[in-house]
Amino acid sequence: MNNDIFPCLWYDGDAKESAEFYCNIFDGKITADTPVVMNVDLFGQKLMLLNGGPQFKKNASVSFMVICETEDEVQRYWDQLMEGGMALMALDSYSWSKKYGWLKDKYDVTWQLFLGEKQSDQKIIPTLMFFHENNGKAMEAMELYTKTFPNSKIGNILKYGEGSEGHPITEPAENIQHAHFEIDTYSFFCMDNSYDHQFDFNEGISMVVMTDDQEQTDKYWNTLTSDGGRESMCGWLKDKYGFSWQIVPKRLIKLMSDADQEKAGKVVQAMMKMQKIVIQDLEDAYNS
């Protein structure tokens, strides 16, 4: 399981409560517990929950598909996640799954519960929805992401023109109804959608990529911010589709975690002034 790539969910003070909620439902464990950052392990996968403030709200442009092995498992997760939540697609039998449902939980995280076979050992799969000006660009995005990262590939692709039995076709036939891809062995799903949703990609859900060195950091940063992407602060960026990434050198985490709090504090202060993270500048701050 590649835990150098993992989702980050944005919260306004309730990250710990949410972490406990998910660990209880999915039999997970909390692996980091600070006022700002909570890390959880669910099925061997890392998720980061960030108390960032009121600026951003999570939405269904990124949902989490949970691949379940039995109908009872689907039902159990559905019942617990629906506590204070709302159904987006009723839990029912569909052409693509004998038992499937899509819901938003009380923390605004959206989940797709799917009875089916796992394509890898990854049980929770982030699912990106391309709509508004991005509608029809899911294929292009998969190509960009798989070219940017090593050990990447595009897997099964179902287009609307191929898989709309029993459904009125409201999407262009070439658009992607469902596709699987991997970046550095980490699995994603994606889809195109022409519905006029009242939301879009934002910082509420981002992907963190931990890098080994400055060369890797520069490569990912420069590729993802090119051709319409945008740099933000503290290692955050938006790619050309508006999807948010955090490109984080592993060295930053090590320096910020130093037992010498004064040195660690200097590293944090230096990082706060950066857009792309520059490891040498962090080392200079640490040694100053």
Coordinates of C-alpha atoms in Angstrom, one line a residue:
M1 CA 0.0 0.0 0.0
N2 CA 1.5 3.4 -1.0
N3 CA 1.0 5.7 1.9
D4 CA 3.2 8.4 0.4
I5 CA 0.0 9.5 -1.5
F6 CA -3.1 10.1 0.6
P7 CA -6.2 12.3 0.8
C8 CA -6.4 15.4 3.0
L9 CA -9.9 16.4 4.3
W10 CA -10.4 20.0 5.5
Y11 CA -12.3 20.7 8.7
D12 CA -13.3 23.6 10.8
G13 CA -12.4 22.3 14.3
D14 CA -14.1 18.9 14.2
A15 CA -11.3 16.8 12.7
K16 CA -10.8 14.7 15.8
E17 CA -14.5 14.0 16.2
S18 CA -14.6 13.0 12.6
A19 CA -11.5 10.8 12.9
E20 CA -13.1 9.0 15.8
F21 CA -16.3 8.5 13.8
Y22 CA -14.5 6.9 10.8
C23 CA -12.3 4.8 13.0
N24 CA -15.3 3.4 14.8
I25 CA -17.1 2.6 11.5
F26 CA -14.2 1.2 9.6
D27 CA -12.3 -0.4 12.5
G28 CA -9.4 2.1 12.0
K29 CA -6.9 3.8 14.3
I30 CA -5.7 7.3 14.9
T31 CA -2.0 7.5 14.1
A32 CA -1.4 11.2 14.7
D33 CA -3.4 13.5 17.1
T34 CA -2.6 17.2 17.2
P35 CA -4.8 20.3 17.3
V36 CA -4.3 20.9 13.6
V37 CA -3.6 17.5 12.0
M38 CA -5.2 14.1 12.6
N39 CA -4.0 11.1 10.7
V40 CA -6.0 7.9 10.6
D41 CA -5.4 4.4 9.3
L42 CA -8.4 2.8 7.6
F43 CA -7.7 -0.7 6.1
G44 CA -4.0 0.1 5.9
Q45 CA -4.6 3.4 4.1
K46 CA -3.7 6.8 5.4
L47 CA -6.1 9.7 5.5
M48 CA -5.2 13.2 6.9
L49 CA -7.8 15.4 8.5
L50 CA -6.8 19.0 8.8
N51 CA -8.4 21.6 11.1
G52 CA -7.9 24.5 8.7
G53 CA -10.7 26.8 9.5
P54 CA -14.0 27.9 7.9
Q55 CA -12.6 28.8 4.5
F56 CA -13.4 25.6 2.6
K57 CA -16.2 23.1 2.6
K58 CA -15.9 19.5 1.3
N59 CA -18.2 18.5 -1.5
A60 CA -19.1 15.6 -3.8
S61 CA -16.6 16.6 -6.6
V62 CA -14.4 14.1 -4.7
S63 CA -16.1 11.1 -3.1
F64 CA -14.7 8.0 -1.6
M65 CA -15.7 4.6 -3.1
V66 CA -15.6 1.8 -0.5
I67 CA -15.4 -1.6 -2.2
C68 CA -17.4 -4.1 0.0
E69 CA -17.3 -7.9 -0.1
T70 CA -20.8 -8.6 1.2
E71 CA -24.3 -7.0 1.2
D72 CA -24.1 -7.0 5.0
E73 CA -20.9 -4.9 4.9
V74 CA -22.5 -2.4 2.6
Q75 CA -25.6 -2.1 4.8
R76 CA -23.5 -1.8 8.0
Y77 CA -21.4 1.1 6.6
W78 CA -24.5 2.8 5.1
D79 CA -26.4 2.7 8.4
Q80 CA -23.5 4.2 10.4
L81 CA -22.5 6.8 7.8
M82 CA -26.1 8.0 7.4
E83 CA -26.2 9.0 11.0
G84 CA -26.8 12.8 10.6
G85 CA -26.1 12.4 6.9
M86 CA -28.2 12.3 3.7
A87 CA -28.6 9.9 0.8
L88 CA -27.5 11.2 -2.7
M89 CA -28.4 7.9 -4.5
A90 CA -30.6 5.4 -2.6
L91 CA -29.1 2.2 -1.3
D92 CA -30.4 -0.2 -3.9
S93 CA -29.6 -2.7 -6.6
Y94 CA -28.3 -1.2 -9.8
S95 CA -27.0 -2.5 -13.1
W96 CA -23.4 -2.0 -12.0
S97 CA -23.7 -3.4 -8.5
K98 CA -26.2 -5.6 -6.6
K99 CA -26.0 -3.3 -3.6
Y100 CA -24.8 0.3 -4.0
G101 CA -25.5 3.7 -2.5
W102 CA -24.1 7.2 -2.5
L103 CA -24.4 9.4 0.6
K104 CA -23.0 12.5 2.3
D105 CA -22.2 12.1 6.0
K106 CA -22.6 14.7 8.7
Y107 CA -19.1 16.0 8.1
D108 CA -19.8 16.7 4.4
V109 CA -17.7 13.8 3.2
T110 CA -19.4 11.8 0.4
W111 CA -19.1 8.0 0.2
Q112 CA -20.0 5.5 -2.5
L113 CA -20.6 2.1 -1.0
F114 CA -20.2 -0.6 -3.7
L115 CA -20.6 -4.3 -3.6
G116 CA -18.0 -5.7 -6.0
E117 CA -14.5 -7.0 -6.5
K118 CA -11.4 -5.0 -5.5
Q119 CA -9.0 -4.3 -8.3
S120 CA -6.1 -3.9 -5.9
D121 CA -5.6 -4.2 -2.1
Q122 CA -6.9 -0.6 -1.8
K123 CA -10.4 -0.6 -0.3
I124 CA -11.1 3.1 -0.2
I125 CA -10.7 4.8 -3.6
P126 CA -11.0 8.6 -4.2
T127 CA -13.3 9.3 -7.1
L128 CA -13.0 12.5 -9.0
M129 CA -15.9 14.0 -10.9
F130 CA -15.2 16.2 -13.8
F131 CA -18.0 18.7 -14.6
H132 CA -18.7 22.3 -15.6
E133 CA -15.8 23.4 -17.7
N134 CA -14.0 20.1 -16.9
N135 CA -16.8 17.9 -18.3
G136 CA -15.3 15.7 -20.9
K137 CA -11.7 16.1 -19.5
A138 CA -11.5 13.0 -17.3
M139 CA -9.4 11.1 -19.9
E140 CA -7.1 14.1 -20.4
A141 CA -6.7 14.4 -16.6
M142 CA -5.8 10.7 -16.3
E143 CA -3.2 11.0 -19.0
L144 CA -1.7 14.1 -17.3
Y145 CA -1.6 12.4 -13.9
T146 CA -0.2 9.0 -15.1
K147 CA 2.5 10.8 -17.1
T148 CA 3.5 12.9 -14.1
F149 CA 4.0 10.1 -11.5
P150 CA 6.0 6.9 -11.8
N151 CA 4.5 3.5 -11.5
S152 CA 1.2 4.8 -13.0
K153 CA -1.3 3.4 -15.4
I154 CA -4.8 3.9 -16.8
G155 CA -7.0 0.8 -16.1
N156 CA -10.5 0.0 -17.1
I157 CA -12.6 2.7 -18.9
L158 CA -16.3 2.6 -19.4
K159 CA -17.7 5.4 -21.7
Y160 CA -21.3 6.5 -21.6
G161 CA -21.9 5.3 -25.1
E162 CA -20.9 1.8 -24.0
G163 CA -22.6 1.4 -20.7
S164 CA -26.0 3.1 -20.5
E165 CA -28.3 0.1 -20.7
G166 CA -31.6 1.0 -19.0
H167 CA -30.6 4.6 -18.6
P168 CA -31.4 7.6 -20.9
I169 CA -28.1 8.8 -22.4
T170 CA -27.7 12.4 -21.2
E171 CA -24.0 12.5 -21.6
P172 CA -21.8 12.6 -24.8
A173 CA -21.0 9.0 -25.8
E174 CA -17.3 9.6 -25.6
N175 CA -17.4 11.0 -22.0
I176 CA -16.2 8.7 -19.2
Q177 CA -18.9 7.1 -17.1
H178 CA -16.4 5.3 -14.9
A179 CA -12.6 4.8 -15.1
H180 CA -9.8 3.5 -13.0
F181 CA -6.2 4.8 -12.9
E182 CA -3.2 4.6 -10.6
I183 CA -0.5 7.1 -9.7
D184 CA 2.5 5.5 -8.2
T185 CA 0.4 2.4 -7.5
Y186 CA -2.3 4.5 -5.6
S187 CA -5.8 3.9 -7.1
F188 CA -8.3 6.5 -8.2
F189 CA -11.6 6.4 -10.0
C190 CA -13.0 9.2 -12.1
M191 CA -16.0 10.2 -14.2
D192 CA -17.4 13.0 -16.4
N193 CA -20.7 14.5 -15.5
S194 CA -22.8 17.2 -17.3
Y195 CA -25.1 18.0 -14.3
D196 CA -24.9 21.6 -13.1
H197 CA -23.8 21.0 -9.6
Q198 CA -23.5 23.9 -7.2
F199 CA -19.9 23.2 -6.3
D200 CA -16.6 22.3 -7.9
F201 CA -13.1 21.1 -6.9
N202 CA -11.7 23.1 -4.0
E203 CA -9.3 22.8 -1.1
G204 CA -11.8 21.0 1.0
I205 CA -10.4 17.7 -0.3
S206 CA -6.8 17.5 -1.7
M207 CA -4.2 14.9 -2.3
V208 CA -1.0 14.9 -0.4
V209 CA 2.1 13.6 -2.2
M210 CA 5.2 13.0 -0.1
T211 CA 8.4 13.5 -2.0
D212 CA 11.9 12.0 -1.5
D213 CA 14.0 15.0 -2.6
Q214 CA 14.0 18.4 -4.3
E215 CA 14.2 17.0 -7.8
Q216 CA 11.0 15.0 -7.3
T217 CA 9.3 18.0 -5.6
D218 CA 10.2 20.3 -8.5
K219 CA 9.0 17.8 -11.1
Y220 CA 5.6 17.3 -9.6
W221 CA 5.2 21.0 -8.7
N222 CA 6.2 22.3 -12.1
T223 CA 4.1 19.8 -14.1
L224 CA 0.9 20.2 -12.1
T225 CA 1.1 24.0 -12.0
S226 CA 1.8 24.3 -15.8
D227 CA -0.8 25.0 -18.5
G228 CA -3.3 26.8 -16.3
G229 CA -2.4 25.4 -12.9
R230 CA -1.9 27.8 -9.9
E231 CA 0.6 27.9 -7.1
S232 CA -0.6 28.4 -3.6
M233 CA 1.1 28.6 -0.3
C234 CA 2.9 26.0 1.9
G235 CA 3.2 23.3 -0.8
W236 CA -0.4 23.6 -2.0
L237 CA -1.2 24.0 -5.6
K238 CA -4.2 23.7 -8.0
D239 CA -3.8 21.8 -11.3
K240 CA -5.3 23.0 -14.6
Y241 CA -8.7 21.4 -13.5
G242 CA -8.8 23.1 -10.2
F243 CA -8.0 20.0 -8.2
S244 CA -5.8 20.6 -5.2
W245 CA -2.5 18.9 -4.4
Q246 CA 0.0 19.2 -1.5
I247 CA 3.6 18.4 -2.6
V248 CA 5.4 17.8 0.6
P249 CA 9.0 16.7 1.0
K250 CA 9.5 14.1 3.6
R251 CA 12.4 16.1 5.0
L252 CA 9.9 18.9 6.0
I253 CA 8.0 16.5 8.2
K254 CA 11.2 15.3 9.8
L255 CA 12.5 18.8 10.5
M256 CA 9.1 20.0 11.8
S257 CA 9.0 17.1 14.2
D258 CA 12.4 17.8 15.7
A259 CA 12.6 17.5 19.5
D260 CA 14.2 20.9 19.6
Q261 CA 11.1 23.0 19.4
E262 CA 12.9 26.2 18.7
K263 CA 14.5 24.7 15.6
A264 CA 11.3 23.1 14.5
G265 CA 9.5 26.4 14.9
K266 CA 12.0 28.1 12.6
V267 CA 11.3 25.5 10.0
V268 CA 7.6 26.1 10.3
Q269 CA 8.1 29.8 10.0
A270 CA 10.2 29.4 6.9
M271 CA 7.7 27.0 5.3
M272 CA 4.8 29.4 5.9
K273 CA 6.5 31.9 3.6
M274 CA 7.0 29.4 0.8
Q275 CA 4.8 28.4 -2.2
K276 CA 6.8 25.4 -3.5
I277 CA 8.7 23.9 -0.6
V278 CA 12.5 24.3 -1.0
I279 CA 14.3 21.8 1.2
Q280 CA 17.6 23.7 1.4
D281 CA 15.8 26.8 2.7
L282 CA 14.3 24.7 5.4
E283 CA 17.7 23.3 6.3
D284 CA 19.1 26.8 6.5
A285 CA 16.2 27.9 8.8
Y286 CA 16.8 24.8 11.0
N287 CA 20.5 25.6 11.3
S288 CA 20.2 29.3 11.7

